[in-house]
PDB file of C-alpha atoms in Angstrom:
ATOM      1  CA  MET T   1      11.918 -28.026  12.180  1.00 58.00           C
ATOM      2  CA  ALA T   2      10.746 -27.762   8.408  1.00 56.00           C
ATOM      3  CA  GLU T   3      10.402 -23.967   7.513  1.00 56.00           C
ATOM      4  CA  ARG T   4       6.996 -23.222   5.177  1.00 57.00           C
ATOM      5  CA  LYS T   5       5.701 -20.213   3.679  1.00 58.00           C
ATOM      6  CA  VAL T   6       3.361 -18.662   5.496  1.00 61.00           C
ATOM      7  CA  LYS T   7       1.019 -16.405   2.896  1.00 56.00           C
ATOM      8  CA  SER T   8      -1.409 -13.866   3.811  1.00 50.00           C
ATOM      9  CA  GLY T   9      -5.004 -13.857   3.109  1.00 49.00           C
ATOM     10  CA  ARG T  10      -4.572 -10.760   1.304  1.00 56.00           C
ATOM     11  CA  ASN T  11      -3.996 -11.587  -2.476  1.00 55.00           C
ATOM     12  CA  GLY T  12      -1.198 -13.526  -0.849  1.00 54.00           C
ATOM     13  CA  ARG T  13       1.096 -10.691  -0.950  1.00 57.00           C
ATOM     14  CA  ALA T  14       3.603 -11.410   2.149  1.00 69.00           C
ATOM     15  CA  ALA T  15       5.154 -14.632   2.852  1.00 83.00           C
ATOM     16  CA  PHE T  16       7.194 -15.510   5.420  1.00 88.00           C
ATOM     17  CA  ALA T  17       9.614 -18.083   6.040  1.00 88.00           C
ATOM     18  CA  VAL T  18       8.613 -19.644   9.429  1.00 92.00           C
ATOM     19  CA  ALA T  19       8.074 -23.098  10.656  1.00 92.00           C
ATOM     20  CA  PRO T  20       4.422 -24.396  11.683  1.00 93.00           C
ATOM     21  CA  GLU T  21       5.739 -24.040  15.547  1.00 95.00           C
ATOM     22  CA  GLN T  22       6.439 -20.805  14.962  1.00 95.00           C
ATOM     23  CA  ALA T  23       3.257 -19.604  12.970  1.00 93.00           C
ATOM     24  CA  LYS T  24       1.414 -21.316  16.306  1.00 95.00           C
ATOM     25  CA  ALA T  25       3.748 -19.438  18.811  1.00 95.00           C
ATOM     26  CA  ALA T  26       3.172 -16.087  17.070  1.00 95.00           C
ATOM     27  CA  GLU T  27      -0.399 -16.496  17.012  1.00 93.00           C
ATOM     28  CA  LEU T  28      -0.558 -17.004  20.882  1.00 95.00           C
ATOM     29  CA  PHE T  29       1.409 -14.024  21.241  1.00 94.00           C
ATOM     30  CA  VAL T  30      -0.743 -12.315  19.457  1.00 92.00           C
ATOM     31  CA  GLY T  31      -3.597 -13.093  21.109  1.00 88.00           C
ATOM     32  CA  ASN T  32      -2.478 -12.907  24.288  1.00 86.00           C
ATOM     33  CA  GLU T  33      -1.792  -9.368  24.018  1.00 78.00           C
ATOM     34  CA  LEU T  34      -5.260  -8.889  24.591  1.00 72.00           C
ATOM     35  CA  ASP T  35      -6.014 -11.187  27.577  1.00 76.00           C
ATOM     36  CA  GLY T  36      -2.591 -11.681  28.658  1.00 76.00           C
ATOM     37  CA  ARG T  37      -2.938 -15.220  30.181  1.00 88.00           C
ATOM     38  CA  LEU T  38      -0.324 -17.012  28.976  1.00 91.00           C
ATOM     39  CA  THR T  39       3.344 -16.929  29.842  1.00 92.00           C
ATOM     40  CA  ILE T  40       6.159 -17.512  27.769  1.00 93.00           C
ATOM     41  CA  ALA T  41       6.570 -21.196  29.357  1.00 95.00           C
ATOM     42  CA  GLU T  42       3.019 -21.964  28.620  1.00 95.00           C
ATOM     43  CA  ILE T  43       2.973 -20.761  25.145  1.00 95.00           C
ATOM     44  CA  ALA T  44       6.522 -23.182  24.742  1.00 96.00           C
ATOM     45  CA  GLU T  45       4.571 -25.829  26.159  1.00 96.00           C
ATOM     46  CA  GLN T  46       1.600 -25.297  23.558  1.00 95.00           C
ATOM     47  CA  VAL T  47       4.076 -25.461  20.991  1.00 96.00           C
ATOM     48  CA  GLY T  48       6.131 -28.029  21.908  1.00 96.00           C
ATOM     49  CA  VAL T  49       9.446 -26.302  22.464  1.00 97.00           C
ATOM     50  CA  SER T  50      11.442 -24.896  25.014  1.00 96.00           C
ATOM     51  CA  GLU T  51      11.021 -21.567  26.466  1.00 96.00           C
ATOM     52  CA  ARG T  52      14.827 -20.759  25.278  1.00 97.00           C
ATOM     53  CA  THR T  53      13.802 -21.842  21.507  1.00 96.00           C
ATOM     54  CA  ILE T  54      10.796 -19.186  22.030  1.00 96.00           C
ATOM     55  CA  TYR T  55      13.560 -16.240  23.194  1.00 96.00           C
ATOM     56  CA  ARG T  56      15.186 -17.156  20.121  1.00 97.00           C
ATOM     57  CA  TRP T  57      12.547 -16.682  18.029  1.00 96.00           C
ATOM     58  CA  LYS T  58      11.837 -13.551  19.708  1.00 95.00           C
ATOM     59  CA  GLN T  59      15.347 -12.394  18.225  1.00 96.00           C
ATOM     60  CA  ASP T  60      14.491 -13.627  14.733  1.00 95.00           C
ATOM     61  CA  PRO T  61      13.581 -10.868  12.224  1.00 94.00           C
ATOM     62  CA  GLU T  62      11.315 -13.101  10.076  1.00 94.00           C
ATOM     63  CA  PHE T  63       9.653 -14.477  13.129  1.00 95.00           C
ATOM     64  CA  LEU T  64       8.870 -11.100  14.372  1.00 94.00           C
ATOM     65  CA  ALA T  65       7.762  -9.679  10.867  1.00 94.00           C
ATOM     66  CA  TYR T  66       5.204 -12.887  10.787  1.00 95.00           C
ATOM     67  CA  GLN T  67       4.130 -11.772  14.648  1.00 94.00           C
ATOM     68  CA  ASN T  68       4.030  -8.003  13.758  1.00 93.00           C
ATOM     69  CA  TYR T  69       1.609  -9.012  10.308  1.00 93.00           C
ATOM     70  CA  LEU T  70      -0.625 -11.136  13.015  1.00 92.00           C
ATOM     71  CA  ALA T  71      -1.044  -8.166  15.060  1.00 91.00           C
ATOM     72  CA  ASP T  72      -1.972  -5.480  12.033  1.00 90.00           C
ATOM     73  CA  LEU T  73      -4.582  -7.861  11.077  1.00 88.00           C
ATOM     74  CA  LEU T  74      -5.768  -8.062  14.615  1.00 86.00           C
ATOM     75  CA  MET T  75      -5.910  -4.531  14.685  1.00 87.00           C
ATOM     76  CA  GLU T  76      -7.595  -3.862  11.385  1.00 85.00           C
ATOM     77  CA  ASP T  77     -10.666  -6.314  12.826  1.00 81.00           C
ATOM     78  CA  PHE T  78     -10.828  -3.210  15.558  1.00 84.00           C
ATOM     79  CA  ILE T  79     -11.634  -0.814  13.112  1.00 87.00           C
ATOM     80  CA  THR T  80     -15.319  -1.349  12.732  1.00 85.00           C
ATOM     81  CA  GLU T  81     -15.581  -1.620  16.323  1.00 87.00           C
ATOM     82  CA  ALA T  82     -13.980   1.609  16.696  1.00 88.00           C
ATOM     83  CA  TYR T  83     -16.006   3.309  14.312  1.00 87.00           C
ATOM     84  CA  VAL T  84     -19.036   1.868  15.740  1.00 89.00           C
ATOM     85  CA  ARG T  85     -18.188   3.286  19.197  1.00 91.00           C
ATOM     86  CA  LEU T  86     -17.404   6.610  17.806  1.00 89.00           C
ATOM     87  CA  ARG T  87     -20.574   6.883  16.082  1.00 90.00           C
ATOM     88  CA  GLY T  88     -22.330   6.478  19.724  1.00 92.00           C
ATOM     89  CA  LEU T  89     -19.914   9.055  20.771  1.00 93.00           C
ATOM     90  CA  VAL T  90     -21.369  11.348  17.967  1.00 91.00           C
ATOM     91  CA  ARG T  91     -24.828  10.683  19.521  1.00 92.00           C
ATOM     92  CA  ALA T  92     -23.772  11.258  22.821  1.00 92.00           C
ATOM     93  CA  ASP T  93     -26.037  13.406  25.414  1.00 93.00           C
ATOM     94  CA  ASN T  94     -22.956  15.400  26.090  1.00 92.00           C
ATOM     95  CA  GLU T  95     -22.413  18.183  23.958  1.00 93.00           C
ATOM     96  CA  LYS T  96     -18.307  18.393  24.521  1.00 93.00           C
ATOM     97  CA  THR T  97     -18.343  14.382  23.880  1.00 92.00           C
ATOM     98  CA  GLN T  98     -20.241  14.925  20.594  1.00 91.00           C
ATOM     99  CA  LEU T  99     -17.854  17.417  19.555  1.00 91.00           C
ATOM    100  CA  LYS T 100     -14.857  15.546  20.263  1.00 92.00           C
ATOM    101  CA  ALA T 101     -16.227  12.836  18.832  1.00 90.00           C
ATOM    102  CA  LEU T 102     -16.985  14.832  15.384  1.00 90.00           C
ATOM    103  CA  GLU T 103     -13.563  16.060  15.343  1.00 89.00           C
ATOM    104  CA  LEU T 104     -12.073  12.818  15.567  1.00 88.00           C
ATOM    105  CA  LEU T 105     -14.205  11.435  12.912  1.00 86.00           C
ATOM    106  CA  LEU T 106     -13.636  14.163  10.477  1.00 89.00           C
ATOM    107  CA  LYS T 107     -10.047  14.627  11.001  1.00 87.00           C
ATOM    108  CA  ASN T 108      -9.983  10.823  10.390  1.00 84.00           C
ATOM    109  CA  ARG T 109     -11.985  11.293   6.966  1.00 85.00           C
ATOM    110  CA  GLY T 110      -9.547  13.846   5.960  1.00 84.00           C
ATOM    111  CA  LYS T 111     -12.244  16.367   5.868  1.00 85.00           C
ATOM    112  CA  LEU T 112     -10.927  18.674   8.964  1.00 82.00           C
ATOM    113  CA  THR T 113      -7.496  19.822   8.877  1.00 81.00           C
ATOM    114  CA  ASP T 114      -5.360  21.750  11.147  1.00 77.00           C
ATOM    115  CA  VAL T 115      -4.247  25.060   9.474  1.00 78.00           C
ATOM    116  CA  LYS T 116      -0.856  26.469  10.205  1.00 82.00           C
ATOM    117  CA  GLU T 117       0.377  30.044   8.728  1.00 83.00           C
ATOM    118  CA  ILE T 118       3.955  30.165   8.385  1.00 87.00           C
ATOM    119  CA  THR T 119       5.118  33.557   7.719  1.00 88.00           C
ATOM    120  CA  ALA T 120       8.802  34.022   6.271  1.00 87.00           C
ATOM    121  CA  THR T 121      10.663  37.659   5.822  1.00 88.00           C
ATOM    122  CA  VAL T 122      13.800  37.342   3.442  1.00 86.00           C
ATOM    123  CA  GLU T 123      15.980  40.333   3.855  1.00 87.00           C
ATOM    124  CA  ASP T 124      18.363  41.016   0.789  1.00 85.00           C
ATOM    125  CA  ASN T 125      20.422  44.084   1.343  1.00 87.00           C
ATOM    126  CA  ARG T 126      22.005  43.676  -2.302  1.00 88.00           C
ATOM    127  CA  SER T 127      22.031  46.980  -4.311  1.00 89.00           C
ATOM    128  CA  ASP T 128      20.438  47.121  -7.993  1.00 89.00           C
ATOM    129  CA  GLU T 129      23.958  47.234  -9.262  1.00 91.00           C
ATOM    130  CA  ALA T 130      24.995  44.105  -7.264  1.00 89.00           C
ATOM    131  CA  LEU T 131      22.179  42.413  -8.762  1.00 89.00           C
ATOM    132  CA  ALA T 132      22.688  43.628 -12.267  1.00 92.00           C
ATOM    133  CA  ALA T 133      25.878  42.250 -11.964  1.00 92.00           C
ATOM    134  CA  GLU T 134      24.892  38.705 -10.618  1.00 91.00           C
ATOM    135  CA  ILE T 135      22.356  38.487 -13.393  1.00 92.00           C
ATOM    136  CA  GLU T 136      24.811  39.119 -15.916  1.00 92.00           C
ATOM    137  CA  GLU T 137      27.181  36.148 -14.697  1.00 91.00           C
ATOM    138  CA  LEU T 138      24.488  34.003 -14.754  1.00 90.00           C
ATOM    139  CA  LYS T 139      23.612  34.659 -18.186  1.00 91.00           C
ATOM    140  CA  LYS T 140      27.343  34.129 -18.727  1.00 88.00           C
ATOM    141  CA  ALA T 141      27.421  31.105 -17.044  1.00 89.00           C
ATOM    142  CA  LEU T 142      23.964  29.821 -18.872  1.00 88.00           C
ATOM    143  CA  GLY T 143      25.918  31.029 -22.384  1.00 83.00           C
ATOM    144  CA  GLU T 144      23.057  33.382 -23.222  1.00 70.00           C
TER     145      GLU T 144
END
């Protein structure tokens, strides 16, 4: 099985050393995540390899990286759909639904953040004389 580099469509940045059969299997696995219709045996048959080969590929970091890359591309495709759905929820009849959708939208766009207040109390029980002595030591260490 000859390996080839599979380049991404995004400025050719990502390159994966996977064989054409591995590329096809990865595409089938990613597509199968949506509809779950194919078994590993069926994917192996469509690709023209044994199930054992598929299981070996599933342990191969390069194959997994390519499969994850394809899954990421697929998820990018859903972002538009998610935003359209979110816009619909912002315009929903239910005010609680609207508020939750607006909160999610504003957080996603970085316009709304959770505010956390942190208070720290530091006690320093050193006397003025001890502090003055420490300052003198530091000055000597710095050569002043």
